[in-house]
mmCIF file of C-alpha atoms in Angstrom:
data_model
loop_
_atom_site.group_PDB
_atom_site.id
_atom_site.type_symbol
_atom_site.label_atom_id
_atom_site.label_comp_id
_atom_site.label_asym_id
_atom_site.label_seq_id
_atom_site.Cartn_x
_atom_site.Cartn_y
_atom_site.Cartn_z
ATOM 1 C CA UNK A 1 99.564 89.592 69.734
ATOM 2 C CA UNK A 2 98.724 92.830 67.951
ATOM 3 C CA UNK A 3 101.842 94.233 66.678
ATOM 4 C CA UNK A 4 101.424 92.913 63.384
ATOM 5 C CA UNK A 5 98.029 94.481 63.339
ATOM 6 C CA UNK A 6 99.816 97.517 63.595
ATOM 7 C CA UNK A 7 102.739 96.909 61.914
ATOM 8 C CA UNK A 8 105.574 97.143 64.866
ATOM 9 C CA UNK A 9 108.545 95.164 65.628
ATOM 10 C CA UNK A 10 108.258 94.887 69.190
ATOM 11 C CA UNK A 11 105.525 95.544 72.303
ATOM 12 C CA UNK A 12 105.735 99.059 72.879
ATOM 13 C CA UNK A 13 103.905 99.266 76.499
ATOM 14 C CA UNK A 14 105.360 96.107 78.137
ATOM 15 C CA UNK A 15 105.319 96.661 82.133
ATOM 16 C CA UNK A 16 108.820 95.662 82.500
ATOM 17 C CA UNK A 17 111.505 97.665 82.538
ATOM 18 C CA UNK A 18 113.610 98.153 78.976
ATOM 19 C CA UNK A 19 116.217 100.292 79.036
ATOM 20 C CA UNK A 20 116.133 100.542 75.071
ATOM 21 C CA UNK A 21 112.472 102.187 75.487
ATOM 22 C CA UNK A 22 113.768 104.978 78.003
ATOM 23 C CA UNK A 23 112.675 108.272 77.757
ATOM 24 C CA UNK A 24 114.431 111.188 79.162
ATOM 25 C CA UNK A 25 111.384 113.409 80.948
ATOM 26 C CA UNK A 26 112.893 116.351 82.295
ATOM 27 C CA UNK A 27 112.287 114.210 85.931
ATOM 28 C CA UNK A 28 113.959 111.573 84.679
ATOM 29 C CA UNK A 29 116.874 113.691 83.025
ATOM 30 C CA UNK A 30 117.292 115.417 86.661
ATOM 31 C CA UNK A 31 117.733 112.162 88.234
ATOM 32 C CA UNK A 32 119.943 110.436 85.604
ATOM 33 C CA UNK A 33 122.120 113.585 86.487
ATOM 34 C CA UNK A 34 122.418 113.016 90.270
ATOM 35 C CA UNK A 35 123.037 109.471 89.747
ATOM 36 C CA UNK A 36 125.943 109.803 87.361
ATOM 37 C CA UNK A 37 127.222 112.789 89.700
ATOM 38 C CA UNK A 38 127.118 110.152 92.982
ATOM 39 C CA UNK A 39 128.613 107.193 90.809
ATOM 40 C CA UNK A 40 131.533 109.016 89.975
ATOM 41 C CA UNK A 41 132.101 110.052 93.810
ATOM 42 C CA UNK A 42 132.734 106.127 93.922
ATOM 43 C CA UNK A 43 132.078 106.130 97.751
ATOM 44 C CA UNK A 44 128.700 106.865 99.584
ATOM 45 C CA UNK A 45 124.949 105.740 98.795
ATOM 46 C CA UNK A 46 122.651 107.242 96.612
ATOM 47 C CA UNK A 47 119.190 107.268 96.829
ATOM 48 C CA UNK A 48 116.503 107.439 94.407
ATOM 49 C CA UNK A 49 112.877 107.307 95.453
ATOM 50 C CA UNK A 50 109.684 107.154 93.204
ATOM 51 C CA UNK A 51 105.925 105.930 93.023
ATOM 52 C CA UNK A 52 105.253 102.961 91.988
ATOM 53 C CA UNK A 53 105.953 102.534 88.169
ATOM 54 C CA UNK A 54 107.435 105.813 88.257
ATOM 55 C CA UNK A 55 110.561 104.282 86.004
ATOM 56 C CA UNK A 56 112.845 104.124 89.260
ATOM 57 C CA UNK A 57 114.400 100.682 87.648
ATOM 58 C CA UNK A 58 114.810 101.591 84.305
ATOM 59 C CA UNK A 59 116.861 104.874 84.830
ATOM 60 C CA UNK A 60 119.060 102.688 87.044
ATOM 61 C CA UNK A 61 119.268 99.776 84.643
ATOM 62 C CA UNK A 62 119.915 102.355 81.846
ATOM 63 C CA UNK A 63 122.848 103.859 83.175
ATOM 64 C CA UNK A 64 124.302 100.353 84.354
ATOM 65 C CA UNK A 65 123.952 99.365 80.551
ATOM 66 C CA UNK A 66 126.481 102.486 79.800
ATOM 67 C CA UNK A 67 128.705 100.912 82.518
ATOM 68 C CA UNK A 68 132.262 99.301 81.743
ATOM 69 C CA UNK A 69 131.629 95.484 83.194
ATOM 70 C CA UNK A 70 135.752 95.629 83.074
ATOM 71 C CA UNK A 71 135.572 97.981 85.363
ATOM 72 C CA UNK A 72 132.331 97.976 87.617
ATOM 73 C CA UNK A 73 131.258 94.600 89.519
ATOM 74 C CA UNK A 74 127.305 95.341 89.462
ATOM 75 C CA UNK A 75 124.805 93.215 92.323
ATOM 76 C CA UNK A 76 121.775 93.674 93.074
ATOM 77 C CA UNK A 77 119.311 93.173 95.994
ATOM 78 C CA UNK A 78 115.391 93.050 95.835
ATOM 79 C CA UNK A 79 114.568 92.931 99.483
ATOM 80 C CA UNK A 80 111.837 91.691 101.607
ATOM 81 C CA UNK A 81 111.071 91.923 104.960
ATOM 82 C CA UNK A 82 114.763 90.504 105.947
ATOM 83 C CA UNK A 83 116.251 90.892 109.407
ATOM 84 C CA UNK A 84 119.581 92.371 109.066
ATOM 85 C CA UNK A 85 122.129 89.351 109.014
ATOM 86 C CA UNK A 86 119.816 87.968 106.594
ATOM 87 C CA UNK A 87 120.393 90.943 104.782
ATOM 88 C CA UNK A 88 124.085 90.837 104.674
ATOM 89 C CA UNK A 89 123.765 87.323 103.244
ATOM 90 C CA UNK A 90 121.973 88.056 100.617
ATOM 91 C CA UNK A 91 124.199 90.981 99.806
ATOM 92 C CA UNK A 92 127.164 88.050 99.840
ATOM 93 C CA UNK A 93 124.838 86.177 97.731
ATOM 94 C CA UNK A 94 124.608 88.372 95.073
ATOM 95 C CA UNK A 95 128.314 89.095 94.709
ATOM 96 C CA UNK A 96 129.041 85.505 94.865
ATOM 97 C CA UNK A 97 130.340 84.956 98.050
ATOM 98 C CA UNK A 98 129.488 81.913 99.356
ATOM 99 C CA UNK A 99 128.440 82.222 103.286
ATOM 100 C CA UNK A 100 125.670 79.802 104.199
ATOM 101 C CA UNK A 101 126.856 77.684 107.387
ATOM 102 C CA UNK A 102 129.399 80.205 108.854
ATOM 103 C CA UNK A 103 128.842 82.868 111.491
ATOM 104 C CA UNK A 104 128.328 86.733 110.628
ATOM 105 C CA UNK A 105 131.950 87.654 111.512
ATOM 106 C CA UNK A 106 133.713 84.837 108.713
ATOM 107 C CA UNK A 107 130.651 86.052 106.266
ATOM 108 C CA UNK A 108 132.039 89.621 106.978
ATOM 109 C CA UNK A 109 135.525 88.671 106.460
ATOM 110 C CA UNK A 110 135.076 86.634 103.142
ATOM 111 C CA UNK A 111 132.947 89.587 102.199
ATOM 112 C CA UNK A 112 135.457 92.521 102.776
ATOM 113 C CA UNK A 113 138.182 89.786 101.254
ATOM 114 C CA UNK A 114 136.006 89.639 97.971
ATOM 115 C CA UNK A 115 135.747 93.065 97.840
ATOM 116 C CA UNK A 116 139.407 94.263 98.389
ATOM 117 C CA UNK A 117 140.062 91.487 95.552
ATOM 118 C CA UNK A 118 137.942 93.277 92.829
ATOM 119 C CA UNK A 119 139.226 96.489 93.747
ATOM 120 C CA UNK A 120 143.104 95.376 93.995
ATOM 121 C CA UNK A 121 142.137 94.718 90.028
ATOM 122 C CA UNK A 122 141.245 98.177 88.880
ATOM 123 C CA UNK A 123 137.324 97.140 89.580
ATOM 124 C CA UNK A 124 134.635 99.157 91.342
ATOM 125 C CA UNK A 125 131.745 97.171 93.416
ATOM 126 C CA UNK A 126 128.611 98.584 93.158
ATOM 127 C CA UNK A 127 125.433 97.269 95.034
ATOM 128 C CA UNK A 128 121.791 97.615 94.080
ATOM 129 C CA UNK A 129 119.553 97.076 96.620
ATOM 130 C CA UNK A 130 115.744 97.859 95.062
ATOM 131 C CA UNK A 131 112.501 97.964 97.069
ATOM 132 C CA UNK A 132 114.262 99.875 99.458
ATOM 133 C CA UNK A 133 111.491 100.819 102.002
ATOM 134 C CA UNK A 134 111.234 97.333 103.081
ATOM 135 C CA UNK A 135 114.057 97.457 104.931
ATOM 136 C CA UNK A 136 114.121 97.297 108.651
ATOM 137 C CA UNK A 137 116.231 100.314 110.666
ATOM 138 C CA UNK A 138 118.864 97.475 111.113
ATOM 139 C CA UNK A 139 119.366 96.012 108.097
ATOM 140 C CA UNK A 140 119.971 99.749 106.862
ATOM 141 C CA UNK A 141 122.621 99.574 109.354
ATOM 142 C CA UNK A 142 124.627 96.905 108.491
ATOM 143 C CA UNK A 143 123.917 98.615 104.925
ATOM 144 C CA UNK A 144 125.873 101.367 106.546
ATOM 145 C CA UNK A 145 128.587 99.505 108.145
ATOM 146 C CA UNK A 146 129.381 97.645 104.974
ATOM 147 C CA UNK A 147 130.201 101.417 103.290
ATOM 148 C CA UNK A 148 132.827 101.327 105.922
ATOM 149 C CA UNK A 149 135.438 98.331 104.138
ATOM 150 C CA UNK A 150 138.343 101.011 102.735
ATOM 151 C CA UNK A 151 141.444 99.495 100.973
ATOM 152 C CA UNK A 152 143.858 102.585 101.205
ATOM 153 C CA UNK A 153 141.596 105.439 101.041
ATOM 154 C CA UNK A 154 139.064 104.365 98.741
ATOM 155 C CA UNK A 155 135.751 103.085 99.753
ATOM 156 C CA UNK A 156 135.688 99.102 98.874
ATOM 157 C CA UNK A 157 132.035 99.679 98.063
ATOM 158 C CA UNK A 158 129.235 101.766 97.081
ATOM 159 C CA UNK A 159 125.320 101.165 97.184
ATOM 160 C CA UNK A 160 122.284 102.414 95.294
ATOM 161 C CA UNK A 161 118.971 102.722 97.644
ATOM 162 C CA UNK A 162 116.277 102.510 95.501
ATOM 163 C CA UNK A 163 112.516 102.569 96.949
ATOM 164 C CA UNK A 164 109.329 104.058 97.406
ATOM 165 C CA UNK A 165 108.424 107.386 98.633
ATOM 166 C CA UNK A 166 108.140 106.335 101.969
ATOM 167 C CA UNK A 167 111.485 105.300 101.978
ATOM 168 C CA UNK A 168 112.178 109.212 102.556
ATOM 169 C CA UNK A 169 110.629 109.131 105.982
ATOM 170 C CA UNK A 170 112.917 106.257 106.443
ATOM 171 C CA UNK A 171 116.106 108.393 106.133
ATOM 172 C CA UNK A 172 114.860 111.326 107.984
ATOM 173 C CA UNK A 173 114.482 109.257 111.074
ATOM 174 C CA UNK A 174 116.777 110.377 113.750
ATOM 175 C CA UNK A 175 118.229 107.135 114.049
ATOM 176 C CA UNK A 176 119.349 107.539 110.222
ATOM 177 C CA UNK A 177 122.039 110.136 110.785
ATOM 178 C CA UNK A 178 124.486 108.674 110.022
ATOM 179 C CA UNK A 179 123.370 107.118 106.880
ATOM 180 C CA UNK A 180 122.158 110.264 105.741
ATOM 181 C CA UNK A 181 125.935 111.978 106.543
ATOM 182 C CA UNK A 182 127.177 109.069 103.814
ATOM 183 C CA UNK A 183 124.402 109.682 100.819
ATOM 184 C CA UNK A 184 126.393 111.405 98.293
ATOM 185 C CA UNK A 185 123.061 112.258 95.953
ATOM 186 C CA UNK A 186 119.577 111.836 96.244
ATOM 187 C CA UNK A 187 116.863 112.031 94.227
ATOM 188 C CA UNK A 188 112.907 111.823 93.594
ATOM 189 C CA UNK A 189 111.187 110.919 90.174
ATOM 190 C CA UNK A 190 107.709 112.697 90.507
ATOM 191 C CA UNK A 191 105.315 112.279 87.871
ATOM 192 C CA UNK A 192 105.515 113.302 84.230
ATOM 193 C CA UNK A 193 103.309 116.313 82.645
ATOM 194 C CA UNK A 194 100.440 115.858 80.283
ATOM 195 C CA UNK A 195 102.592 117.228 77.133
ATOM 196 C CA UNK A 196 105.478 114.894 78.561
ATOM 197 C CA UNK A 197 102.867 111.929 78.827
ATOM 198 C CA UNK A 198 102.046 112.141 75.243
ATOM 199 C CA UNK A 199 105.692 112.371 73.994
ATOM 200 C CA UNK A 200 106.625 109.095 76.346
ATOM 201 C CA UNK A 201 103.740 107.328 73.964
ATOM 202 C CA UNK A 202 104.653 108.809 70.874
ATOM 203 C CA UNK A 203 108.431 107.753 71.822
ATOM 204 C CA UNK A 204 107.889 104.238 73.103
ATOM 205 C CA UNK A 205 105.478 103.650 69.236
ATOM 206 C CA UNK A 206 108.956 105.032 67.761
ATOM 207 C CA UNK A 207 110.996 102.433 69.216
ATOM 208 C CA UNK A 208 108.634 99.840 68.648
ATOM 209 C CA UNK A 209 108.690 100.682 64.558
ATOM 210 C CA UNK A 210 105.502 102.408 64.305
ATOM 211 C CA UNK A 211 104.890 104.440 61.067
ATOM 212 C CA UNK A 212 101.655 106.538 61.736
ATOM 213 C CA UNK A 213 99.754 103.738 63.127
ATOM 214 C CA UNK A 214 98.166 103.528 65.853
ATOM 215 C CA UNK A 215 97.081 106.864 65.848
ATOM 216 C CA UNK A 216 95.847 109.125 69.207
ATOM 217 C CA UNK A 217 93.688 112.081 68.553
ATOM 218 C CA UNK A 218 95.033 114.942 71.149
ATOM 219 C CA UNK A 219 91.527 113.889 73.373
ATOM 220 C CA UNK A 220 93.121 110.055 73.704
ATOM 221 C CA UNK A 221 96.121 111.881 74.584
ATOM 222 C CA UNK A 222 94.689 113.874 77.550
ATOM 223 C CA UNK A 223 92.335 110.861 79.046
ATOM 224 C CA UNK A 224 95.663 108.817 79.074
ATOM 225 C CA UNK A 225 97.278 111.248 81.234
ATOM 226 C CA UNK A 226 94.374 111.983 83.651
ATOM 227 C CA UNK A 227 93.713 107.878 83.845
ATOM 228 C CA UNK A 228 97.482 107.212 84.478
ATOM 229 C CA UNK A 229 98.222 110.565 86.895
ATOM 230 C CA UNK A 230 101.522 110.464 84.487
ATOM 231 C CA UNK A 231 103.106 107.754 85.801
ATOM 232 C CA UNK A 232 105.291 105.307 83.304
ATOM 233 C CA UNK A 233 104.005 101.824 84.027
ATOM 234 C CA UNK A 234 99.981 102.966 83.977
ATOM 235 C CA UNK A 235 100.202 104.851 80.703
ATOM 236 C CA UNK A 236 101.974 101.791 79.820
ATOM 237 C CA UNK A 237 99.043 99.549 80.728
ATOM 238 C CA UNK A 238 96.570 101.824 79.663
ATOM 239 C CA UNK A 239 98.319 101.793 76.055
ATOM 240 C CA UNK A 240 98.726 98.232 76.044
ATOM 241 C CA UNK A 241 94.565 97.485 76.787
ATOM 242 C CA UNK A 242 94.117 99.935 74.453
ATOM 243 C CA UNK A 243 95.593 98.410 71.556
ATOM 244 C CA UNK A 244 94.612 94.933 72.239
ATOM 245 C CA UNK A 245 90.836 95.961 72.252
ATOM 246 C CA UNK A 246 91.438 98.333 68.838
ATOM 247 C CA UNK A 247 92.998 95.270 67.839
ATOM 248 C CA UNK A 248 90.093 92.927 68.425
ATOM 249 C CA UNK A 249 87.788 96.034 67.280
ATOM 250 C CA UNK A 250 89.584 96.024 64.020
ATOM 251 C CA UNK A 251 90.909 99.838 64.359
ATOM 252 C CA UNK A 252 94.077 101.686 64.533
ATOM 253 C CA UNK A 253 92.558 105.102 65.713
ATOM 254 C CA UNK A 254 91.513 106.284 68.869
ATOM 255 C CA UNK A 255 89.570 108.777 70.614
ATOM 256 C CA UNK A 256 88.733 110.043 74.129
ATOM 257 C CA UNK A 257 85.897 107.553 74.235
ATOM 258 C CA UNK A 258 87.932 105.041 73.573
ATOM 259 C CA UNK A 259 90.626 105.289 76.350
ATOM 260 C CA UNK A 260 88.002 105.931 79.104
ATOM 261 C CA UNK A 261 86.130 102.483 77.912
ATOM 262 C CA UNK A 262 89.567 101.155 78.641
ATOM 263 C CA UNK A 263 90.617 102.982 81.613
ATOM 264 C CA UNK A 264 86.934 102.095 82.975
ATOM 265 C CA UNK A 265 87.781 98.604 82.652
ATOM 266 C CA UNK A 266 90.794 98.714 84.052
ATOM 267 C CA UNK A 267 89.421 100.351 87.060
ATOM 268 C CA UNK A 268 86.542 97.701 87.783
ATOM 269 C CA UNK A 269 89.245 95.008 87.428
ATOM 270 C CA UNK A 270 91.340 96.268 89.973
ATOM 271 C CA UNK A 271 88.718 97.132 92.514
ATOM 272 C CA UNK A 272 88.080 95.336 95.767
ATOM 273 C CA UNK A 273 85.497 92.014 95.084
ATOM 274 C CA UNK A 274 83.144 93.896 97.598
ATOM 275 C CA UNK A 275 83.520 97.393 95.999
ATOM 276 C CA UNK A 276 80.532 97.676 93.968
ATOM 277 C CA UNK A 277 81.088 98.606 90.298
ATOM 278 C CA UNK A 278 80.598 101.906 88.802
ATOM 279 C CA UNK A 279 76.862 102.596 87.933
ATOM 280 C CA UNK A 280 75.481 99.746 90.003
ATOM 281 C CA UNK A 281 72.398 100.336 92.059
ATOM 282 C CA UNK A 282 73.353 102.248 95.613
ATOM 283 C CA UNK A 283 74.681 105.680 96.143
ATOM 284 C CA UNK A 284 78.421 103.718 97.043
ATOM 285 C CA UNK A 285 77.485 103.546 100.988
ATOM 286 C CA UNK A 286 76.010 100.654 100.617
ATOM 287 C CA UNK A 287 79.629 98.924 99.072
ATOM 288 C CA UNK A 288 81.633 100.516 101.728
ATOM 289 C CA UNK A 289 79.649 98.955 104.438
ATOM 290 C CA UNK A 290 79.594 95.657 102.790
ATOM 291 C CA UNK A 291 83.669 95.933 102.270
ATOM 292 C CA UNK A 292 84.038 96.633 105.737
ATOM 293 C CA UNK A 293 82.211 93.645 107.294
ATOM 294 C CA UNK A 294 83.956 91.434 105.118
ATOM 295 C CA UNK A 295 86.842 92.329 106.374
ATOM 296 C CA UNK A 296 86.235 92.331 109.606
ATOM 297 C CA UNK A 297 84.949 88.661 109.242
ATOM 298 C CA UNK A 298 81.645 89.659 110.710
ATOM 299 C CA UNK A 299 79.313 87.969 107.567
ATOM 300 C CA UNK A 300 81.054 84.994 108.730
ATOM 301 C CA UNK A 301 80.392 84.783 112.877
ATOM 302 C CA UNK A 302 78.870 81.661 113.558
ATOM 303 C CA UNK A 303 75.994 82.959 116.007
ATOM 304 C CA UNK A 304 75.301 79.349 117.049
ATOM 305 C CA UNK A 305 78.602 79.921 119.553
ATOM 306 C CA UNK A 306 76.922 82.986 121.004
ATOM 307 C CA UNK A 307 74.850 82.688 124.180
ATOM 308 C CA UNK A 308 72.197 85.285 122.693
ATOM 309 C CA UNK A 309 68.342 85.371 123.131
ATOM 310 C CA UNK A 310 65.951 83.251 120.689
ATOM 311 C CA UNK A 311 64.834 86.638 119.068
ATOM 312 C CA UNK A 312 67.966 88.870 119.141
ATOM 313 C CA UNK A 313 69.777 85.404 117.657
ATOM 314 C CA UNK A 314 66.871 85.332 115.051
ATOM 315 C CA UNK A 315 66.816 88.921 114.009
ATOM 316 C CA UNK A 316 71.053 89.167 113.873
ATOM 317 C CA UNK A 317 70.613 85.723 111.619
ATOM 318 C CA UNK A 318 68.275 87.720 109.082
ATOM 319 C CA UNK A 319 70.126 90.863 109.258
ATOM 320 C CA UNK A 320 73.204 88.553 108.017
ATOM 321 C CA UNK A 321 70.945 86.835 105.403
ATOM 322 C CA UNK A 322 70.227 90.119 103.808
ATOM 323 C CA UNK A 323 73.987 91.210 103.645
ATOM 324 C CA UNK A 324 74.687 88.126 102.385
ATOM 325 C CA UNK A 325 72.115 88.598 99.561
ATOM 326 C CA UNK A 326 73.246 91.702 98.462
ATOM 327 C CA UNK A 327 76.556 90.726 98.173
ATOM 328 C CA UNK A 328 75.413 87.874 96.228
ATOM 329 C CA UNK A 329 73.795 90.889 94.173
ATOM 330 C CA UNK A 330 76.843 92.386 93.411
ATOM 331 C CA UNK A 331 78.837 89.163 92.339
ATOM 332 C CA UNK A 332 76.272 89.144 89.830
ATOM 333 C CA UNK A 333 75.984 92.952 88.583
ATOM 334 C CA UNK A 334 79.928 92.287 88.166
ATOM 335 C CA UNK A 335 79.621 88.820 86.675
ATOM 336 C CA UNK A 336 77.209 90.340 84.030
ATOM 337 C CA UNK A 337 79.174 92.778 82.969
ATOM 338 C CA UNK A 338 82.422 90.718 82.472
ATOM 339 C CA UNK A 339 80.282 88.863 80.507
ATOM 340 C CA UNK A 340 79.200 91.703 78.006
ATOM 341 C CA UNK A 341 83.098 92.723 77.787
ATOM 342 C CA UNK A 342 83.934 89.087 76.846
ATOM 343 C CA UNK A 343 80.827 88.958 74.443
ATOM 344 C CA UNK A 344 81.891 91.894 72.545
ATOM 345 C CA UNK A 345 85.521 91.007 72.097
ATOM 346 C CA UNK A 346 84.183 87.688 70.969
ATOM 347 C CA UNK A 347 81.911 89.557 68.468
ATOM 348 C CA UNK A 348 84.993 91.555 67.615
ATOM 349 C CA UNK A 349 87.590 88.628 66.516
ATOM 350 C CA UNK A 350 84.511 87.302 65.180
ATOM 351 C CA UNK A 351 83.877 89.654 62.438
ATOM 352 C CA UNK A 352 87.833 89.932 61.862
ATOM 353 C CA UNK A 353 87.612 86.141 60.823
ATOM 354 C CA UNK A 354 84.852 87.231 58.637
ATOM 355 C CA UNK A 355 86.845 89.911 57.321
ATOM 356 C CA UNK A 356 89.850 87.209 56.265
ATOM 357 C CA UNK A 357 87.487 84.796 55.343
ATOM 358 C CA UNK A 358 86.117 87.304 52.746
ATOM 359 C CA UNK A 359 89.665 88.311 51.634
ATOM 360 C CA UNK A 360 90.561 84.812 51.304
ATOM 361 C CA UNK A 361 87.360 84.335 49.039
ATOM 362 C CA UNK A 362 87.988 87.342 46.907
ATOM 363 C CA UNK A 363 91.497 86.489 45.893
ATOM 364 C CA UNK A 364 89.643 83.477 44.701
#
């Protein structure tokens, strides 16, 4: 929508993953380096945990890119909440090996006989299985077992475990042993540093063809990094707001002021419904109370169902009525004030039609 505005080639901040905008942060250098060690082990997991957005998937999808698909045989898993013969057919699934209506020990067999296959032709199997902390203790298991299948002496396959820091608790659980005696590296991407944070912007703008615009004083630069904590995918959306509304604003350069605007709005969007928004009347107790009842369904008790005295019954209805209200109060402080954003990025596009309108006219 706005890279013409700026004059790029592609969307520099998209959220998902592009191996073509990576950027080698001396976290992400450190992991690329264990994973390339474990991959040429060719036997054993490795593990790589991160936050959320942290750029987990696009290290690993950058150094499958480099891969020879003549000689590795890449799957990959996203897992849910799967018990753990579920889990092993979905691991089938994604190499292709057909196992619907049969029992667990043919699914096992065509498995292992797929596997031996690709490796009898010079090939390496390699298994992806991302979101890694959802897995239950058993599905890592059969995980586990499946590192077992040798042809020779060489391991028939090898896994990458790919999750979320609490996937680390995961493996230090005692009944993880022996998983943990089989992980040949393991790694964590942490967050990136404030001068790394502006070089990943200043990087991704490269790749996307940018040629001095938009431009970031060094205040933008800082109130990116303290908004996103330095994590990949928020500066990323962050960046993205940011140059949609200097877009609509009809600007190219930004300022401290500018990012906090965005990274306010950001903020209110995400909250809770029954968090109240920044600067709204109450000292913030009041919103916590409000989010808590909620949740707990207790706005919502029909008191009619309750053998309770005429005036406790009375004075619990009015209590109610009054929560009610002032939750009613806050829809509205938040409607409002979506309201103002929308009129001022209508006033915005509005006076860039005016702008090509009087271009059009002048040429005239």
């Amino acid at each position: 929508m706005y890279e013409s505005f700026y004059g790029l080639t592609s969307k520099p901040f998209q959220l998902n993953p592009d191996p073509s905008f990576y950027y080698a942060s001396k976290q992400h250098r450190r992991a690329m380096a264990y994973l390339e060690y474990g991959l040429n082990q060719n036997e054993g997991f490795i593990v790589v945990t991160g936050e959320i957005g942290a750029g987990k998937t696009t290290i690993v999808r950058g150094l499958l890119s480099d891969l020879d698909s003549n000689k590795v045989v890449a799957a990959q898993l996203v897992t849910t909440q799967l018990d753990a013969e579920d889990t092993l057919r979905m691991v089938a699934a994604a190499f292709g090996v057909g196992g619907k209506n049969v029992g667990k020990s043919e699914l096992l067999l065509a498995l292992e006989a797929f596997l031996v296959e690709v490796t009898s032709q010079g090939k390496r199997c390699l298994l992806i299985v991302d979101e890694a902390q959802n897995l239950t203790p058993r599905a890592v298991e059969e995980l586990r077992m499946l590192s077992n299948f040798q042809f020779g002496t060489q391991a028939l396959l090898q896994s990458f475990l790919i999750g979320q820091p609490e996937f680390r608790k995961v493996m230090q659980s005692p009944q993880m042993k022996q998983l943990r005696q089989r992980v040949i590296a393991a790694c964590h991407i942490g967050p990136m540093a404030q001068d790394e944070t502006q070089a990943y912007i200043e990087h991704r703008l490269k790749c996307a063809g940018a040629q001095g615009s938009p431009r970031f004083d060094a205040g933008a630069f800082e109130a990116i990094f303290e908004a996103s904590g330095g994590i990949p995918r928020r500066i990323n959306a962050h960046c993205d707001r940011l140059l949609l509304s200097g877009f609509l604003a009809g600007k190219s350069e930004f300022t401290r002021a500018d990012v906090e605007e965005v990274a306010s709005e950001l903020k209110e969007e995400t909250q809770s419904p029954s968090v109240v928004a920044p600067n709204s009347p109450g000292d913030g107790s009041e919103s916590a109370v409000h989010a808590q009842l909620t949740e707990s369904g207790i706005l919502d008790i029909d008191l009619s169902r309750l053998e309770l005295e005429p005036n406790i019954a009375e004075r619990a209805s009015r209590a109610i009525a009054e929560l009610k209200s002032g939750q009613a109060d806050q829809r509205m402080i938040r409607i409002e004030r979506s309201i103002v954003r929308l009129e001022r990025s209508n006033a915005a596009v509005l006076s860039l039609i005016q702008q090509l309108v009087d271009a059009v006219r002048a040429k005239q």
